[in-house]
Short mmCIF file of C-alpha atoms in Angstrom, two decimals:
data_model
loop_
_atom_site.label_atom_id
_atom_site.label_comp_id
_atom_site.label_asym_id
_atom_site.label_seq_id
_atom_site.Cartn_x
_atom_site.Cartn_y
_atom_site.Cartn_z
CA MET A 136 109.39 75.30 114.98
CA SER A 137 105.60 75.14 115.44
CA LYS A 138 103.22 75.52 112.56
CA LYS A 139 101.72 78.99 112.14
CA GLU A 140 98.04 78.93 113.02
CA THR A 141 95.33 81.43 112.07
CA VAL A 142 92.57 82.83 114.24
CA TYR A 143 89.79 84.81 112.61
CA VAL A 144 88.44 87.61 114.80
CA VAL A 145 84.86 88.21 113.73
CA SER A 146 82.64 91.05 114.92
CA ASP A 147 79.56 93.03 113.96
CA SER A 148 81.52 96.11 115.05
CA VAL A 149 85.24 96.93 114.85
CA GLY A 150 86.31 93.81 116.75
CA GLU A 151 88.68 95.52 119.19
CA THR A 152 87.37 93.55 122.17
CA ALA A 153 87.80 90.18 120.46
CA ASP A 154 91.22 91.19 119.14
CA MET A 155 92.47 92.07 122.64
CA MET A 156 91.12 88.84 124.12
CA VAL A 157 92.69 86.68 121.39
CA LYS A 158 96.03 88.43 121.88
CA ALA A 159 95.80 87.91 125.65
CA VAL A 160 95.17 84.19 125.18
CA THR A 161 97.88 83.91 122.51
CA SER A 162 100.42 85.36 124.95
CA GLN A 163 99.89 82.30 127.15
CA PHE A 164 101.19 79.99 124.42
CA LEU A 165 104.81 80.98 124.06
CA GLY A 166 106.47 79.65 120.95
CA GLN A 167 103.21 79.23 119.08
CA ASP A 168 103.05 81.50 116.04
CA VAL A 169 99.50 82.84 115.63
CA ASP A 170 98.28 84.99 112.77
CA ILE A 171 95.21 87.06 113.72
CA LYS A 172 92.97 88.10 110.84
CA HIS A 173 89.90 90.30 111.07
CA PHE A 174 86.38 90.25 109.72
CA SER A 175 84.83 93.49 111.01
CA TYR A 176 81.31 94.88 110.59
CA VAL A 177 79.78 91.51 109.77
CA GLU A 178 76.11 92.25 109.16
CA ASN A 179 74.48 89.45 107.18
CA GLN A 180 74.56 85.73 106.45
CA GLN A 181 76.72 86.19 103.35
CA ASP A 182 79.41 87.77 105.53
CA ILE A 183 79.19 84.76 107.84
CA ASN A 184 79.47 82.38 104.89
CA ASN A 185 82.63 84.16 103.75
CA VAL A 186 84.16 83.71 107.20
CA ILE A 187 83.20 80.05 107.30
CA THR A 188 84.68 79.42 103.85
CA VAL A 189 88.11 80.87 104.61
CA SER A 190 88.20 79.32 108.09
CA LYS A 191 87.45 75.87 106.72
CA TYR A 192 90.07 76.26 103.99
CA THR A 193 92.79 77.29 106.48
CA HIS A 194 91.61 75.03 109.35
CA SER A 195 91.36 78.10 111.57
CA ILE A 196 89.65 79.01 114.83
CA ILE A 197 86.96 81.69 114.84
CA ALA A 198 86.76 83.98 117.87
CA TYR A 199 83.77 86.27 117.70
CA THR A 200 81.87 89.07 119.38
CA ILE A 201 78.49 89.23 117.66
CA VAL A 202 75.63 90.71 119.67
CA LEU A 203 72.87 90.24 117.07
CA PRO A 204 71.19 86.95 118.07
CA THR A 205 70.25 85.88 114.51
CA LEU A 206 73.80 86.31 113.21
CA LYS A 207 75.30 84.58 116.25
CA GLN A 208 72.97 81.61 115.81
CA TYR A 209 73.74 81.39 112.10
CA LEU A 210 77.50 81.47 112.72
CA ASP A 211 77.22 78.77 115.40
CA GLN A 212 75.12 76.61 113.08
CA ARG A 213 77.45 76.96 110.08
CA ALA A 214 80.59 76.40 112.18
CA GLU A 215 79.12 73.19 113.61
CA GLU A 216 78.14 71.99 110.14
CA GLU A 217 81.68 72.53 108.84
CA GLY A 218 83.48 71.26 111.95
CA ILE A 219 85.06 74.65 112.73
CA ILE A 220 85.89 75.74 116.27
CA ALA A 221 83.97 78.98 116.89
CA VAL A 222 84.29 80.63 120.28
CA ASP A 223 81.71 83.15 121.49
CA LEU A 224 83.61 85.68 123.58
CA MET A 225 80.65 87.79 124.62
CA HIS A 226 77.40 85.87 125.22
CA PRO A 227 78.44 83.80 128.26
CA LEU A 228 79.06 87.01 130.19
CA MET A 229 75.98 88.68 128.71
CA ASP A 230 73.89 85.71 129.83
CA ALA A 231 75.33 86.01 133.34
CA PHE A 232 74.45 89.72 133.39
CA THR A 233 70.92 88.97 132.17
CA GLN A 234 70.44 86.38 134.91
CA LYS A 235 71.91 88.61 137.62
CA PHE A 236 70.35 91.94 136.64
CA ASN A 237 67.08 90.47 135.34
CA ILE A 238 67.18 92.71 132.27
CA GLU A 239 67.79 92.01 128.61
CA PRO A 240 70.76 93.47 126.66
CA ASN A 241 69.92 95.87 123.82
CA HIS A 242 71.82 93.77 121.22
CA GLN A 243 73.24 96.84 119.45
CA PRO A 244 76.67 96.53 117.83
CA GLY A 245 79.32 99.20 118.42
CA GLN A 246 78.24 100.25 121.92
CA MET A 247 81.79 100.07 123.23
CA ARG A 248 83.00 102.46 120.55
CA LYS A 249 80.16 104.84 121.39
CA LEU A 250 81.27 104.78 125.01
CA ASP A 251 84.83 105.52 123.92
CA GLU A 252 83.67 108.39 121.73
CA ASN A 253 81.71 109.87 124.65
CA TYR A 254 84.77 109.56 126.85
CA PHE A 255 87.02 111.38 124.39
CA LYS A 256 84.41 114.09 123.81
CA ARG A 257 84.26 114.64 127.56
CA VAL A 258 88.04 114.86 127.82
CA GLU A 259 88.16 117.28 124.90
CA ALA A 260 85.49 119.47 126.53
CA ILE A 261 87.33 119.50 129.87
CA GLU A 262 90.60 120.47 128.18
CA PHE A 263 88.74 123.24 126.36
CA ALA A 264 87.25 124.56 129.62
CA VAL A 265 90.70 124.67 131.23
CA LYS A 266 92.28 126.37 128.22
CA TYR A 267 89.61 129.06 127.96
CA ASP A 268 88.95 129.58 131.66
CA ASP A 269 88.79 133.09 133.11
CA GLY A 270 88.97 134.92 129.79
CA GLN A 271 92.11 133.24 128.48
CA GLU A 272 92.53 133.44 124.70
CA ALA A 273 89.41 135.26 123.52
CA ARG A 274 89.54 133.41 120.19
CA GLY A 275 88.13 130.40 122.04
CA LEU A 276 84.79 132.20 122.42
CA LYS A 277 83.87 131.47 118.81
CA GLN A 278 84.69 127.78 119.24
CA ALA A 279 82.70 127.38 122.46
CA ASP A 280 79.28 125.77 122.72
CA ILE A 281 78.52 127.94 125.75
CA VAL A 282 80.09 131.19 126.97
CA ILE A 283 79.57 132.19 130.60
CA VAL A 284 80.09 135.77 131.79
CA GLY A 285 79.93 137.27 135.28
CA VAL A 286 81.85 139.02 138.01
CA SER A 287 84.43 137.24 140.14
CA ARG A 288 83.15 134.50 142.50
CA THR A 289 79.92 133.71 140.67
CA SER A 290 81.09 130.11 140.14
CA LYS A 291 81.98 130.50 136.47
CA THR A 292 84.88 128.04 136.58
CA PRO A 293 83.20 125.17 138.50
CA LEU A 294 80.11 125.63 136.34
CA SER A 295 82.25 125.45 133.20
CA MET A 296 83.86 122.22 134.41
CA TYR A 297 80.48 120.71 135.34
CA LEU A 298 79.12 121.44 131.86
CA ALA A 299 82.35 120.15 130.30
CA ASN A 300 81.70 116.82 132.00
CA LYS A 301 78.48 116.77 130.00
CA LYS A 302 80.58 117.21 126.83
CA PHE A 303 79.89 120.93 126.27
CA LYS A 304 82.82 123.15 125.30
CA VAL A 305 82.56 126.07 127.70
CA ALA A 306 84.53 129.32 127.91
CA ASN A 307 84.04 131.86 130.67
CA VAL A 308 84.87 135.55 130.84
CA PRO A 309 85.22 137.64 134.04
CA LEU A 310 83.56 141.06 133.87
CA ILE A 311 85.65 143.78 135.51
CA PRO A 312 84.70 147.49 135.25
CA GLU A 313 88.25 148.66 134.51
CA ILE A 314 88.91 146.05 131.81
CA PRO A 315 86.86 146.14 128.59
CA PRO A 316 85.51 142.69 127.70
CA PRO A 317 86.92 141.08 124.54
CA GLN A 318 85.22 142.27 121.35
CA GLU A 319 84.56 138.64 120.40
CA LEU A 320 81.94 138.61 123.17
CA PHE A 321 79.76 140.92 121.09
CA THR A 322 80.21 139.06 117.82
CA ILE A 323 79.30 135.53 118.87
CA PRO A 324 75.64 134.46 118.63
CA ARG A 325 73.85 135.56 121.79
CA LYS A 326 72.27 132.11 121.93
CA LYS A 327 75.66 130.77 123.07
CA CYS A 328 76.10 133.21 125.93
CA VAL A 329 74.67 133.32 129.47
CA GLY A 330 75.29 135.86 132.23
CA LEU A 331 75.50 135.11 135.95
CA ILE A 332 74.41 137.60 138.60
CA ILE A 333 74.27 137.37 142.38
CA THR A 334 72.96 139.53 145.22
CA PRO A 335 75.49 142.02 146.63
CA GLU A 336 75.13 140.60 150.14
CA LYS A 337 75.76 137.03 149.01
CA LEU A 338 78.78 138.05 146.93
CA ASN A 339 80.13 140.12 149.82
CA SER A 340 79.94 137.08 152.08
CA ILE A 341 81.59 134.78 149.51
CA ARG A 342 84.45 137.19 148.87
CA LYS A 343 85.10 137.72 152.57
CA GLU A 344 85.39 133.95 153.00
CA ARG A 345 87.70 133.80 150.01
CA LEU A 346 90.00 136.44 151.52
CA LYS A 347 89.96 134.63 154.85
CA SER A 348 90.97 131.35 153.14
CA LEU A 349 93.92 133.21 151.61
CA GLY A 350 94.97 134.49 155.02
CA LEU A 351 94.03 138.09 154.21
CA THR A 352 92.26 139.56 157.23
CA THR A 353 92.70 143.28 156.49
CA PRO A 354 89.85 145.09 154.68
CA ALA A 355 90.13 144.80 150.90
CA ASN A 356 88.37 146.67 148.12
CA TYR A 357 87.66 143.25 146.53
CA ALA A 358 85.11 142.49 149.26
CA SER A 359 83.75 145.99 149.90
CA LEU A 360 80.04 146.41 149.27
CA ASN A 361 80.53 149.60 147.25
CA ARG A 362 82.99 147.85 144.94
CA ILE A 363 80.66 144.89 144.54
CA LEU A 364 77.72 147.16 143.63
CA GLU A 365 79.90 148.87 141.03
CA GLU A 366 80.97 145.53 139.52
CA LEU A 367 77.44 144.11 139.40
CA ASP A 368 76.06 147.26 137.78
CA SER A 369 78.81 147.27 135.14
CA ALA A 370 78.35 143.54 134.50
CA GLU A 371 74.60 143.85 133.97
CA GLN A 372 75.12 146.64 131.46
CA ILE A 373 77.49 144.41 129.47
CA MET A 374 75.08 141.47 129.62
CA LYS A 375 72.25 143.66 128.32
CA LYS A 376 74.50 144.85 125.51
CA ILE A 377 75.27 141.25 124.60
CA GLY A 378 71.57 140.41 124.81
CA CYS A 379 72.15 137.14 126.66
CA PRO A 380 69.85 135.55 129.25
CA ILE A 381 70.79 136.26 132.87
CA ILE A 382 70.64 133.77 135.74
CA ASP A 383 70.64 134.73 139.41
CA VAL A 384 72.92 132.21 141.12
CA SER A 385 72.53 133.64 144.65
CA ASN A 386 70.81 130.56 146.05
CA LYS A 387 71.61 127.99 143.40
CA ALA A 388 74.00 125.04 143.53
CA ILE A 389 76.25 124.47 140.51
CA GLU A 390 74.04 121.61 139.38
CA GLU A 391 70.91 123.76 139.52
CA THR A 392 72.48 126.54 137.47
CA ALA A 393 73.70 123.99 134.93
CA ASP A 394 70.20 122.53 134.66
CA VAL A 395 68.78 125.99 133.95
CA ILE A 396 71.40 126.61 131.26
CA LEU A 397 70.81 123.23 129.62
CA ALA A 398 67.05 123.75 129.74
CA MET A 399 67.54 127.05 127.89
CA PHE A 400 69.81 125.35 125.39
CA ASN A 401 67.47 122.42 124.76
CA LYS A 402 64.32 124.50 124.50
CA ARG A 403 65.00 125.57 120.93
CA GLY A 404 68.51 124.31 120.43
CA SER A 405 69.82 127.64 121.65
CA PHE A 406 69.69 130.18 124.44
CA ALA A 407 67.62 132.59 122.40
#
């Protein structure tokens, strides 16, 4: 039976990257028992000295991902002085990137975790947009970062998904004359809400195309101009009651409308 060896995974962040790489390499040495120990959030020379001391005592390998140049250099120097094998898992690739891209890395620890956090925030926002799409579960209005209101076919859903991809939790509510809007709509801060309007002619054209795509060729009240005028008038009255800003989306792409909303939001940290 082979002797159990120790590898110290050292990082100025969590050390997940180094841990995965060491495990991948270990898997290539079947029958060799390897104990992986961690030194995370290394941030000064004393931390490095602690790693060097235990590694020398146990005759261990150090595998590290340290992006701060001064700490990396100090670890390399101390490892060489003590005859310890220290393997830099990050800088060879960083150097290749620097040479290829002709730019310098920012040398900030924890960037991978920040990317992961952004990813999970985006997923959470998308799940929120799906859950609270089209007026589902009015209780979500209070949890939303942005609430979008408007009549049918004003691009509320694709706009919600676009904003969700920017990590905003968005709920949208359809405004229909015969159905009173949820009371929560009038209790949330107006700074969170934005109304979408559109010209009757543009909406008429969009709805006719929608009916055609569904295979409905007979005249429908949904696409009649009189019905559309009634819906738009009712919707504007509700928006005025809420006190939210109103955006005309008649000739705007989803991205343009989103930019307008975000500009409102960023102006004073709100829509107000």
